[in-house]
Tab-separated table of C-alpha atoms in Angstrom:
chain	number	residue	atom	x	y	z
B	292	MET	CA	106.651	104.280	97.159
B	293	MET	CA	106.480	102.679	100.626
B	294	ASN	CA	108.917	103.983	103.247
B	295	ILE	CA	110.094	102.458	106.537
B	296	LEU	CA	107.329	104.125	108.556
B	297	ASP	CA	104.702	102.785	106.160
B	298	ILE	CA	106.118	99.259	106.564
B	299	LYS	CA	106.218	99.650	110.360
B	300	ASP	CA	102.578	100.771	110.422
B	301	MET	CA	101.593	97.909	108.168
B	302	ILE	CA	103.317	95.362	110.450
B	303	GLN	CA	101.686	96.864	113.542
B	304	HIS	CA	98.320	96.755	111.800
B	305	CYS	CA	98.816	93.078	111.035
B	306	LEU	CA	99.783	92.362	114.655
B	307	ASN	CA	96.711	94.168	115.920
B	308	ARG	CA	94.575	91.939	113.746
B	309	GLN	CA	95.962	88.709	115.237
B	310	SER	CA	93.427	88.686	118.070
B	311	ASN	CA	90.577	88.989	115.612
B	312	TRP	CA	91.494	85.987	113.485
B	313	ARG	CA	89.570	83.423	115.547
B	314	ARG	CA	86.385	85.494	115.391
B	315	ARG	CA	86.969	86.021	111.681
B	316	ALA	CA	87.391	82.265	111.166
B	317	ILE	CA	83.982	81.642	112.769
B	318	ARG	CA	82.389	84.336	110.618
B	319	MET	CA	84.100	82.972	107.516
B	320	ALA	CA	82.766	79.484	108.181
B	321	PHE	CA	79.254	80.871	108.551
B	322	THR	CA	79.741	83.025	105.443
B	323	ALA	CA	80.953	80.016	103.471
B	324	ARG	CA	77.757	78.106	104.303
B	325	MET	CA	75.641	81.092	103.324
B	326	ALA	CA	77.634	81.547	100.118
B	327	PHE	CA	76.917	77.931	99.209
B	328	PHE	CA	73.162	78.430	99.448
B	329	ILE	CA	73.367	81.791	97.662
B	330	SER	CA	75.400	80.296	94.835
B	331	ILE	CA	72.854	77.514	94.394
B	332	SER	CA	70.055	80.094	94.281
B	333	SER	CA	71.994	82.330	91.905
B	334	SER	CA	72.737	79.430	89.585
B	335	PHE	CA	69.045	78.571	89.455
B	336	LEU	CA	68.071	82.180	88.713
B	337	ALA	CA	70.823	82.568	86.130
B	338	SER	CA	69.573	79.505	84.299
B	339	CYS	CA	66.277	81.326	83.831
B	340	GLN	CA	67.823	84.199	81.844
B	341	SER	CA	70.169	84.397	78.870
B	342	PRO	CA	73.803	85.585	79.297
B	343	ASP	CA	73.053	88.707	77.236
B	344	GLU	CA	70.092	89.570	79.452
B	345	ALA	CA	72.210	89.126	82.589
B	346	ARG	CA	74.989	91.306	81.126
B	347	THR	CA	72.598	94.229	80.566
B	348	ARG	CA	72.146	94.326	84.328
B	349	VAL	CA	75.871	95.010	84.820
B	350	LEU	CA	77.855	98.214	84.169
B	351	LYS	CA	81.621	97.716	84.021
B	352	VAL	CA	83.467	100.977	84.771
B	353	TYR	CA	87.235	101.381	84.240
B	354	ASN	CA	88.677	104.548	85.772
B	355	TRP	CA	91.769	106.071	87.341
B	356	ALA	CA	92.269	105.348	91.044
B	357	ASP	CA	90.828	107.954	93.447
B	358	TYR	CA	89.091	109.709	90.562
B	359	ILE	CA	85.442	109.684	91.650
B	360	ASP	CA	83.442	110.216	94.805
B	361	GLU	CA	82.673	106.741	96.174
B	362	ASP	CA	79.185	107.777	97.280
B	363	VAL	CA	78.436	109.134	93.806
B	364	LEU	CA	79.381	105.758	92.393
B	365	ALA	CA	77.327	103.864	94.970
B	366	GLU	CA	74.230	105.989	94.310
B	367	PHE	CA	74.179	105.497	90.538
B	368	PRO	CA	72.218	102.188	90.501
B	369	ASP	CA	69.331	103.764	92.427
B	370	TRP	CA	69.324	106.804	90.103
B	371	TYR	CA	69.426	104.547	87.051
B	372	LYS	CA	66.501	102.536	88.444
B	373	GLU	CA	64.510	105.753	88.911
B	374	GLN	CA	65.205	106.886	85.343
B	375	THR	CA	64.771	103.601	83.475
B	376	GLY	CA	62.983	101.194	85.803
B	377	GLU	CA	65.900	98.794	85.305
B	378	ASP	CA	68.330	97.316	87.786
B	379	VAL	CA	72.061	97.609	87.248
B	380	GLU	CA	75.089	96.455	89.217
B	381	VAL	CA	78.303	98.479	88.948
B	382	ILE	CA	81.591	96.608	88.631
B	383	TYR	CA	84.344	99.136	89.195
B	384	GLN	CA	88.011	98.654	88.301
B	385	VAL	CA	90.946	101.075	88.255
B	386	PHE	CA	94.096	101.582	86.184
B	387	ASP	CA	97.143	103.816	86.634
B	388	ILE	CA	98.568	103.942	83.093
B	389	ASN	CA	96.651	104.950	79.970
B	390	GLU	CA	98.513	102.500	77.774
B	391	ILE	CA	97.698	99.507	79.992
B	392	MET	CA	94.017	100.359	79.824
B	393	LEU	CA	94.228	100.697	76.035
B	394	THR	CA	96.054	97.385	75.627
B	395	LYS	CA	93.378	95.544	77.597
B	396	ILE	CA	90.674	96.900	75.323
B	397	GLU	CA	92.526	96.718	72.027
B	398	ARG	CA	94.199	93.318	72.385
B	399	GLY	CA	92.213	91.641	75.130
B	400	HIS	CA	88.818	92.823	73.859
B	401	GLU	CA	87.844	93.510	77.477
B	402	ASP	CA	84.136	94.349	77.638
B	403	PHE	CA	84.339	97.471	79.796
B	404	ASP	CA	81.245	99.587	79.235
B	405	VAL	CA	82.743	102.966	80.072
B	406	VAL	CA	86.355	104.081	80.567
B	407	CYS	CA	88.134	107.370	81.280
B	408	PRO	CA	91.249	107.866	79.115
B	409	SER	CA	93.284	111.031	78.578
B	410	GLU	CA	92.923	113.142	75.466
B	411	TYR	CA	95.770	111.597	73.446
B	412	ILE	CA	94.457	108.085	74.130
B	413	ILE	CA	90.972	109.186	73.072
B	414	GLU	CA	92.570	110.380	69.835
B	415	ARG	CA	94.363	107.034	69.401
B	416	MET	CA	91.161	105.084	70.089
B	417	LEU	CA	89.345	107.130	67.457
B	418	LYS	CA	92.113	106.425	64.944
B	419	LYS	CA	91.819	102.697	65.665
B	420	ASP	CA	88.005	102.655	65.558
B	421	LEU	CA	87.766	101.431	69.160
B	422	LEU	CA	84.863	103.614	70.291
B	423	LEU	CA	81.084	103.618	70.041
B	424	PRO	CA	79.156	106.884	69.721
B	425	ILE	CA	77.519	107.958	72.973
B	426	GLY	CA	73.742	107.643	72.721
B	427	ARG	CA	71.730	110.671	73.852
B	428	ASP	CA	68.274	109.145	73.969
B	429	PHE	CA	67.595	109.500	77.692
B	430	GLY	CA	63.800	109.376	77.539
B	431	GLN	CA	62.347	111.630	80.248
B	432	THR	CA	65.780	112.169	81.832
B	433	PRO	CA	67.346	115.590	81.112
B	434	ASP	CA	70.367	115.594	78.796
B	435	TYR	CA	73.154	116.926	81.030
B	436	LEU	CA	75.897	116.414	78.433
B	437	SER	CA	75.370	119.977	77.181
B	438	ASN	CA	76.656	121.234	80.558
B	439	VAL	CA	80.238	120.678	79.372
B	440	SER	CA	82.173	123.904	78.821
B	441	PRO	CA	82.169	124.845	75.100
B	442	TYR	CA	85.870	125.730	75.477
B	443	ILE	CA	86.807	122.206	76.578
B	444	ARG	CA	84.538	120.614	74.006
B	445	HIS	CA	86.281	122.724	71.330
B	446	GLU	CA	89.758	121.771	72.576
B	447	LEU	CA	88.945	118.069	72.737
B	448	ASN	CA	87.440	118.208	69.248
B	449	LYS	CA	90.925	118.968	67.943
B	450	THR	CA	91.500	115.223	68.253
B	451	SER	CA	88.658	114.447	65.807
B	452	GLN	CA	89.335	112.049	62.941
B	453	PRO	CA	87.881	111.950	59.406
B	454	GLY	CA	84.234	110.983	59.794
B	455	ARG	CA	84.435	110.961	63.612
B	456	THR	CA	83.915	114.087	65.703
B	457	THR	CA	85.371	113.562	69.157
B	458	SER	CA	82.418	115.095	71.008
B	459	ASP	CA	80.194	112.342	69.579
B	460	TYR	CA	82.437	109.698	71.148
B	461	ALA	CA	83.879	111.328	74.277
B	462	ILE	CA	82.501	113.567	77.018
B	463	PRO	CA	85.091	115.591	78.993
B	464	TYR	CA	85.325	114.730	82.686
B	465	MET	CA	88.216	116.513	84.423
B	466	TRP	CA	90.941	118.832	83.182
B	467	GLY	CA	93.941	120.742	84.464
B	468	THR	CA	97.451	122.022	83.895
B	469	ALA	CA	100.993	120.821	84.492
B	470	GLY	CA	103.115	123.218	86.515
B	471	ILE	CA	105.403	123.684	89.486
B	472	LEU	CA	104.421	123.065	93.092
B	473	TYR	CA	106.969	124.882	95.255
B	474	ASN	CA	107.832	125.453	98.904
B	475	GLU	CA	107.788	129.190	99.604
B	476	ASN	CA	110.362	128.772	102.400
B	477	PHE	CA	112.995	127.991	99.761
B	478	ILE	CA	111.632	129.174	96.405
B	479	ASP	CA	109.991	132.509	95.695
B	480	GLU	CA	107.308	133.152	93.095
B	481	ALA	CA	109.696	134.815	90.645
B	482	GLU	CA	111.941	131.728	90.626
B	483	ALA	CA	109.050	129.304	90.217
B	484	ASP	CA	107.599	131.392	87.402
B	485	THR	CA	110.116	129.961	84.931
B	486	TRP	CA	111.083	126.390	84.094
B	487	GLN	CA	114.692	127.455	84.622
B	488	CYS	CA	114.285	126.766	88.351
B	489	LEU	CA	114.304	123.033	87.611
B	490	TRP	CA	117.746	123.334	86.028
B	491	ASP	CA	119.142	125.662	88.737
B	492	ALA	CA	122.068	123.962	90.536
B	493	LYS	CA	120.953	125.402	93.891
B	494	ASN	CA	117.982	123.010	93.813
B	495	ARG	CA	120.136	119.908	93.377
B	496	GLY	CA	118.472	116.886	94.966
B	497	LYS	CA	115.373	118.901	95.921
B	498	ILE	CA	113.194	118.297	92.866
B	499	LEU	CA	110.581	115.626	92.215
B	500	MET	CA	109.469	114.971	88.647
B	501	LYS	CA	106.284	113.296	87.511
B	502	ASP	CA	107.107	109.893	86.037
B	503	SER	CA	105.386	110.928	82.817
B	504	TYR	CA	107.297	110.947	79.550
B	505	ARG	CA	104.829	113.335	77.931
B	506	ASP	CA	105.012	115.997	80.652
B	507	ALA	CA	108.799	115.666	80.900
B	508	TYR	CA	109.175	115.881	77.124
B	509	GLY	CA	106.914	118.931	76.894
B	510	THR	CA	108.711	120.712	79.730
B	511	ALA	CA	112.178	120.092	78.285
B	512	ILE	CA	111.293	121.138	74.760
B	513	ILE	CA	109.564	124.304	76.006
B	514	TYR	CA	112.513	125.321	78.188
B	515	ALA	CA	114.947	124.622	75.342
B	516	HIS	CA	113.067	127.205	73.246
B	517	ALA	CA	112.380	129.795	75.962
B	518	ARG	CA	113.956	132.602	73.923
B	519	GLN	CA	111.960	131.811	70.760
B	520	LEU	CA	108.753	131.649	72.806
B	521	ALA	CA	109.470	135.054	74.334
B	522	GLU	CA	110.070	136.459	70.847
B	523	GLY	CA	106.830	134.951	69.582
B	524	SER	CA	108.544	133.119	66.713
B	525	ILE	CA	107.100	129.764	67.809
B	526	THR	CA	104.160	128.522	69.901
B	527	VAL	CA	103.878	126.076	72.788
B	528	GLU	CA	101.515	123.919	70.741
B	529	GLN	CA	104.038	123.651	67.898
B	530	LEU	CA	106.850	122.756	70.269
B	531	MET	CA	105.103	120.127	72.377
B	532	ASN	CA	103.803	118.342	69.292
B	533	ASP	CA	107.133	118.357	67.456
B	534	ASN	CA	108.297	114.744	67.622
B	535	SER	CA	111.005	114.984	64.991
B	536	SER	CA	114.297	113.204	65.620
B	537	GLU	CA	115.948	116.579	66.257
B	538	ALA	CA	113.345	117.550	68.863
B	539	ILE	CA	113.601	114.176	70.628
B	540	ALA	CA	117.411	114.450	70.776
B	541	LEU	CA	117.173	117.996	72.154
B	542	ALA	CA	114.676	116.963	74.843
B	543	GLU	CA	116.928	114.062	75.823
B	544	GLN	CA	119.917	116.389	76.210
B	545	TYR	CA	117.999	118.818	78.431
B	546	LEU	CA	116.470	116.067	80.567
B	547	LYS	CA	119.876	114.484	81.161
B	548	ASP	CA	121.244	117.901	82.141
B	549	LEU	CA	118.364	118.145	84.628
B	550	LYS	CA	118.958	114.777	86.287
B	551	PRO	CA	121.518	115.834	88.935
B	552	ASN	CA	118.826	118.037	90.478
B	553	ILE	CA	116.189	115.300	90.617
B	554	ALA	CA	115.517	113.550	93.928
B	555	GLY	CA	113.177	111.050	92.291
B	556	TRP	CA	110.583	110.259	89.643
B	557	GLU	CA	107.134	109.908	91.128
B	558	ALA	CA	103.650	108.935	90.084
B	559	ASP	CA	101.754	109.826	93.254
B	560	PHE	CA	103.977	110.281	96.322
B	561	GLY	CA	105.324	113.701	95.287
B	562	LYS	CA	102.537	115.660	96.925
B	563	GLU	CA	103.160	113.911	100.252
B	564	MET	CA	106.903	114.580	100.077
B	565	MET	CA	106.172	118.248	99.427
B	566	THR	CA	103.761	118.532	102.358
B	567	LYS	CA	106.516	117.153	104.623
B	568	GLY	CA	109.039	119.707	103.361
B	569	LYS	CA	111.455	117.037	102.141
B	570	THR	CA	111.652	118.513	98.638
B	571	TRP	CA	111.275	122.081	97.370
B	572	LEU	CA	109.952	121.684	93.837
B	573	ASN	CA	107.624	119.244	92.139
B	574	LEU	CA	106.659	119.113	88.478
B	575	THR	CA	103.067	118.033	89.002
B	576	TRP	CA	99.457	118.367	87.935
B	577	SER	CA	97.136	121.054	89.249
B	578	GLY	CA	94.792	118.590	90.971
B	579	ASP	CA	97.640	117.060	92.971
B	580	ALA	CA	98.810	120.578	93.800
B	581	VAL	CA	95.392	121.468	95.253
B	582	TRP	CA	95.487	118.399	97.503
B	583	ALA	CA	99.062	119.078	98.602
B	584	MET	CA	98.458	122.758	99.363
B	585	GLU	CA	95.444	121.948	101.540
B	586	GLU	CA	97.324	119.239	103.442
B	587	ALA	CA	100.446	121.372	103.833
B	588	GLU	CA	98.503	124.326	105.219
B	589	ALA	CA	97.278	122.138	108.065
B	590	VAL	CA	100.869	121.394	109.129
B	591	GLY	CA	102.313	124.856	108.492
B	592	VAL	CA	104.209	124.141	105.265
B	593	PRO	CA	103.698	127.018	102.764
B	594	LEU	CA	103.167	125.528	99.299
B	595	ASN	CA	102.093	127.296	96.140
B	596	TYR	CA	101.587	126.389	92.493
B	597	VAL	CA	102.326	128.193	89.256
B	598	VAL	CA	102.283	127.508	85.533
B	599	PRO	CA	105.632	128.946	84.339
B	600	ARG	CA	105.539	131.921	82.027
B	601	GLU	CA	107.023	129.974	79.094
B	602	GLY	CA	103.878	127.814	78.958
B	603	SER	CA	102.930	124.233	79.698
B	604	ASN	CA	100.691	121.264	79.020
B	605	ILE	CA	96.943	121.515	79.539
B	606	TRP	CA	95.261	118.122	79.662
B	607	TYR	CA	91.768	116.647	79.494
B	608	ASP	CA	90.314	113.294	80.580
B	609	GLY	CA	87.000	112.097	79.199
B	610	TRP	CA	84.493	109.256	79.316
B	611	VAL	CA	84.158	106.956	76.311
B	612	ILE	CA	82.318	103.733	75.454
B	613	PRO	CA	84.653	101.091	73.956
B	614	LYS	CA	83.476	99.115	70.939
B	615	TYR	CA	83.446	95.892	72.988
B	616	ALA	CA	81.057	97.321	75.596
B	617	ARG	CA	78.118	95.058	76.454
B	618	ASN	CA	75.904	97.696	78.080
B	619	PRO	CA	76.205	100.960	76.106
B	620	LYS	CA	72.812	102.138	77.350
B	621	ALA	CA	73.804	102.131	81.022
B	622	ALA	CA	77.188	103.571	80.037
B	623	ALA	CA	75.527	106.566	78.357
B	624	TYR	CA	73.294	107.105	81.391
B	625	PHE	CA	76.339	106.903	83.667
B	626	ILE	CA	78.152	109.595	81.658
B	627	ASN	CA	75.009	111.743	81.671
B	628	TYR	CA	74.708	111.293	85.452
B	629	LEU	CA	78.269	112.548	85.971
B	630	CYS	CA	77.453	115.706	84.016
B	631	ARG	CA	74.836	116.813	86.555
B	632	PRO	CA	76.148	119.980	88.279
B	633	ASP	CA	75.583	118.625	91.796
B	634	ILE	CA	77.385	115.383	90.942
B	635	ALA	CA	80.246	117.281	89.291
B	636	LEU	CA	80.687	119.385	92.437
B	637	ARG	CA	80.786	116.332	94.673
B	638	ASN	CA	83.408	114.690	92.481
B	639	MET	CA	85.531	117.846	92.465
B	640	ASP	CA	85.376	118.154	96.235
B	641	ALA	CA	86.355	114.506	96.626
B	642	ILE	CA	89.335	114.356	94.270
B	643	GLY	CA	90.663	117.929	93.954
B	644	TYR	CA	90.546	118.116	90.169
B	645	VAL	CA	88.297	120.379	88.108
B	646	SER	CA	85.214	119.197	86.284
B	647	ALA	CA	84.579	120.130	82.666
B	648	ILE	CA	81.032	121.099	83.666
B	649	ALA	CA	80.502	124.867	83.377
B	650	THR	CA	77.059	125.853	84.685
B	651	PRO	CA	75.947	128.811	86.832
B	652	GLU	CA	75.656	126.432	89.798
B	653	ILE	CA	79.314	125.464	89.442
B	654	MET	CA	80.459	129.071	89.075
B	655	GLU	CA	78.484	130.152	92.140
B	656	ALA	CA	79.726	127.244	94.247
B	657	LYS	CA	83.375	127.847	93.309
B	658	THR	CA	83.362	131.607	93.791
B	659	ASP	CA	85.397	132.476	96.897
B	660	THR	CA	85.228	136.098	98.069
B	661	THR	CA	88.126	135.512	100.472
B	662	ILE	CA	90.445	135.367	97.434
B	663	ALA	CA	91.710	138.909	96.955
B	664	ARG	CA	92.513	138.808	93.253
B	665	HIS	CA	90.020	138.207	90.482
B	666	TYR	CA	90.536	136.101	87.372
B	667	ASP	CA	89.088	135.921	83.879
B	668	LEU	CA	87.172	132.638	83.450
B	669	SER	CA	84.910	133.844	80.644
B	670	TYR	CA	86.621	131.395	78.273
B	671	PHE	CA	85.325	128.545	80.468
B	672	PHE	CA	81.937	129.701	81.805
B	673	GLY	CA	81.037	131.901	78.835
B	674	GLU	CA	80.722	135.580	78.049
B	675	GLY	CA	78.155	137.854	79.644
B	676	VAL	CA	77.705	135.879	82.870
B	677	GLY	CA	80.173	137.796	85.018
B	678	ALA	CA	82.923	135.216	84.607
B	679	ASP	CA	85.490	137.754	83.380
B	680	SER	CA	86.204	138.901	86.942
B	681	LEU	CA	85.813	136.002	89.352
B	682	HIS	CA	87.269	135.525	92.810
B	683	ILE	CA	88.161	131.881	92.294
B	684	ASN	CA	90.987	129.456	93.027
B	685	PRO	CA	93.506	130.058	90.194
B	686	VAL	CA	95.146	126.659	90.686
B	687	GLN	CA	91.900	124.884	89.870
B	688	TYR	CA	90.624	127.467	87.396
B	689	PRO	CA	93.568	129.117	85.572
B	690	ASP	CA	93.154	132.667	84.324
B	691	ARG	CA	92.624	133.221	80.605
B	692	LYS	CA	96.225	134.482	80.235
B	693	VAL	CA	97.561	131.219	81.702
B	694	VAL	CA	95.430	129.078	79.404
B	695	GLU	CA	96.524	131.078	76.377
B	696	ARG	CA	100.157	130.100	76.963
B	697	CYS	CA	99.318	126.397	77.355
B	698	ALA	CA	98.440	123.710	74.826
B	699	MET	CA	97.319	120.110	74.555
B	700	ILE	CA	99.860	117.421	73.685
B	701	ARG	CA	98.474	115.334	70.851
B	702	ASP	CA	98.965	111.642	70.156
B	703	PHE	CA	102.446	111.033	68.732
B	704	GLY	CA	101.284	108.004	66.759
B	705	ASP	CA	104.108	105.783	65.516
B	706	ARG	CA	106.646	108.242	66.957
B	707	THR	CA	105.522	107.429	70.502
B	708	ASP	CA	107.947	104.513	70.769
B	709	LEU	CA	110.885	106.785	69.950
B	710	VAL	CA	109.937	109.217	72.721
B	711	ILE	CA	109.477	106.344	75.196
B	712	GLU	CA	112.887	104.933	74.231
B	713	MET	CA	114.409	108.368	74.864
B	714	TRP	CA	112.651	108.521	78.234
B	715	SER	CA	114.034	105.095	79.136
B	716	ARG	CA	117.557	106.234	78.301
B	717	VAL	CA	117.135	109.321	80.462
B	718	LYS	CA	115.871	107.401	83.473
B	719	GLY	CA	118.222	104.485	82.904
B	720	ASP	CA	121.250	106.683	83.525
B	721	ASN	CA	120.220	107.096	87.164
B	722	LEU	CA	122.741	104.443	88.202
B	723	ASN	CA	126.140	106.008	88.774
B	724	THR	CA	129.373	104.360	87.670
B	725	GLY	CA	130.155	102.902	91.098
B	726	ILE	CA	126.794	101.158	91.328
B	727	VAL	CA	127.124	99.830	87.790
B	728	LEU	CA	130.593	98.445	88.567
B	729	LEU	CA	129.265	96.884	91.773
B	730	ILE	CA	126.439	95.182	89.874
B	731	PHE	CA	128.879	93.823	87.295
B	732	ALA	CA	131.204	92.635	90.083
B	733	VAL	CA	128.376	90.803	91.855
B	734	PHE	CA	127.263	89.119	88.651
B	735	GLY	CA	130.890	88.272	87.852
B	736	LEU	CA	131.408	86.621	91.233
B	737	LEU	CA	128.115	84.778	90.867
B	738	PHE	CA	129.180	83.499	87.456
B	739	VAL	CA	132.582	82.329	88.793
B	740	TRP	CA	130.854	80.576	91.715
B	741	LEU	CA	128.428	78.796	89.388
B	742	VAL	CA	131.288	77.631	87.145
B	743	ARG	CA	133.270	76.352	90.124
B	744	GLU	CA	130.212	74.521	91.475
B	745	LYS	CA	129.653	72.969	88.062
B	746	ILE	CA	133.258	71.770	87.926
B	747	ARG	CA	133.107	70.457	91.508
B	748	HIS	CA	129.944	68.471	90.829
B	749	HIS	CA	131.467	67.112	87.637
B	750	LYS	CA	134.595	65.913	89.488
B	751	GLN	CA	132.515	64.303	92.248
B	752	ARG	CA	130.427	62.448	89.691
B	753	HIS	CA	133.606	61.365	87.866
B	754	ARG	CA	135.127	59.983	91.126
B	755	ARG	CA	131.894	58.097	91.959
B	756	ASP	CA	131.857	56.537	88.507
B	757	PHE	CA	135.518	55.566	88.841
B	758	ARG	CA	134.967	53.855	92.239
B	759	ARG	CA	131.900	52.078	90.884
B	760	ARG	CA	133.881	50.668	87.960
B	761	ARG	CA	136.683	49.465	90.266
B	762	ARG	CA	134.215	47.594	92.496
B	763	LYS	CA	132.966	45.757	89.473
């Protein structure tokens, strides 16, 4: 969301560029002439090869924004050339909503070669037979796909369909948790350790919520059953994947009760608002929390992150090859390239999220002896490698006890629309009565004005016709 300062900076930036326009015009004219000659040359060369042959020299990647190291992306063509002797050009596009990406592939038959959906969309794509198996014939190139943590591979395989094992069609990329980012000046750890803090009236107007119906639904349904969870009579996985009419109605009730405390629904600006101390609590993802905590430390704002004791969502994103891909070979090599430990580390450092790659190199690089406490990561890195007592960032790498109280939200299938409708009702109530009445009043006045103008024009036309007849 753009604020006044952002707009001011943008205007100033545009003004600063005024003096450069004349020089740019000269360069553009020169570039246009060059482009003409290049296009002629390209057309001649293209006529010498078939469309299919030309397409095998292109890799179309569809990914989330800010979800890969730009240098890693830029270096892939050279690496691919070294491994295969073939040239490839990367065309990179981004999306911000899983469903939009899926619609483009399913209905538009877009020929993306490799995309990065979340786990429930991977499950939906498997159900709809929209994926190709990932080839593992890499010639003399090592197969890095086996570097994926067995734990994450096991979790993602829960989305497998009859005759289709997920790990044959999807390779995990990044993963994380949903939890609470909080300002320690206003909220202590004990308060943030339970979802109840979101419903506490003292935090009215100081909470930002992710604009994500799945995370909001999971949070509400978990908090509504806090007592049963404490008793052990139900599990987080059962709750978050209960999409019955009763569960949807209960989640809607709790989310509407929460609304007076919410300062806004956000997709990306929440971490910035938290670093500026404008809000106290943010239901967010662990990767965003890492970024926010690092930025806030630089300006003296004490932020921390916790997965509440009741439990939460644990999510996974992975690379897949859609059935309409035109270059599955380069796509498989691209996925393999991203599974190299050094590449995984560079991507983690660039974006703040945690790679699914679990090798000794990763464990060594992420060990931080300045962290006083130690955490059990043996579920992720494996047993017998010293991972049961690691000094490691617990926001990025949650302790075994945290993971055990979390679960993956599965695809809701045909029930998805009902949950989205509920979410729309919850958010749609944001307008208070006064604003609603004002909107109706404005539309009412506009309607009256249009009617009066219609009548006035009709009378004028009638008078003109009358005078015309009299002159005759």
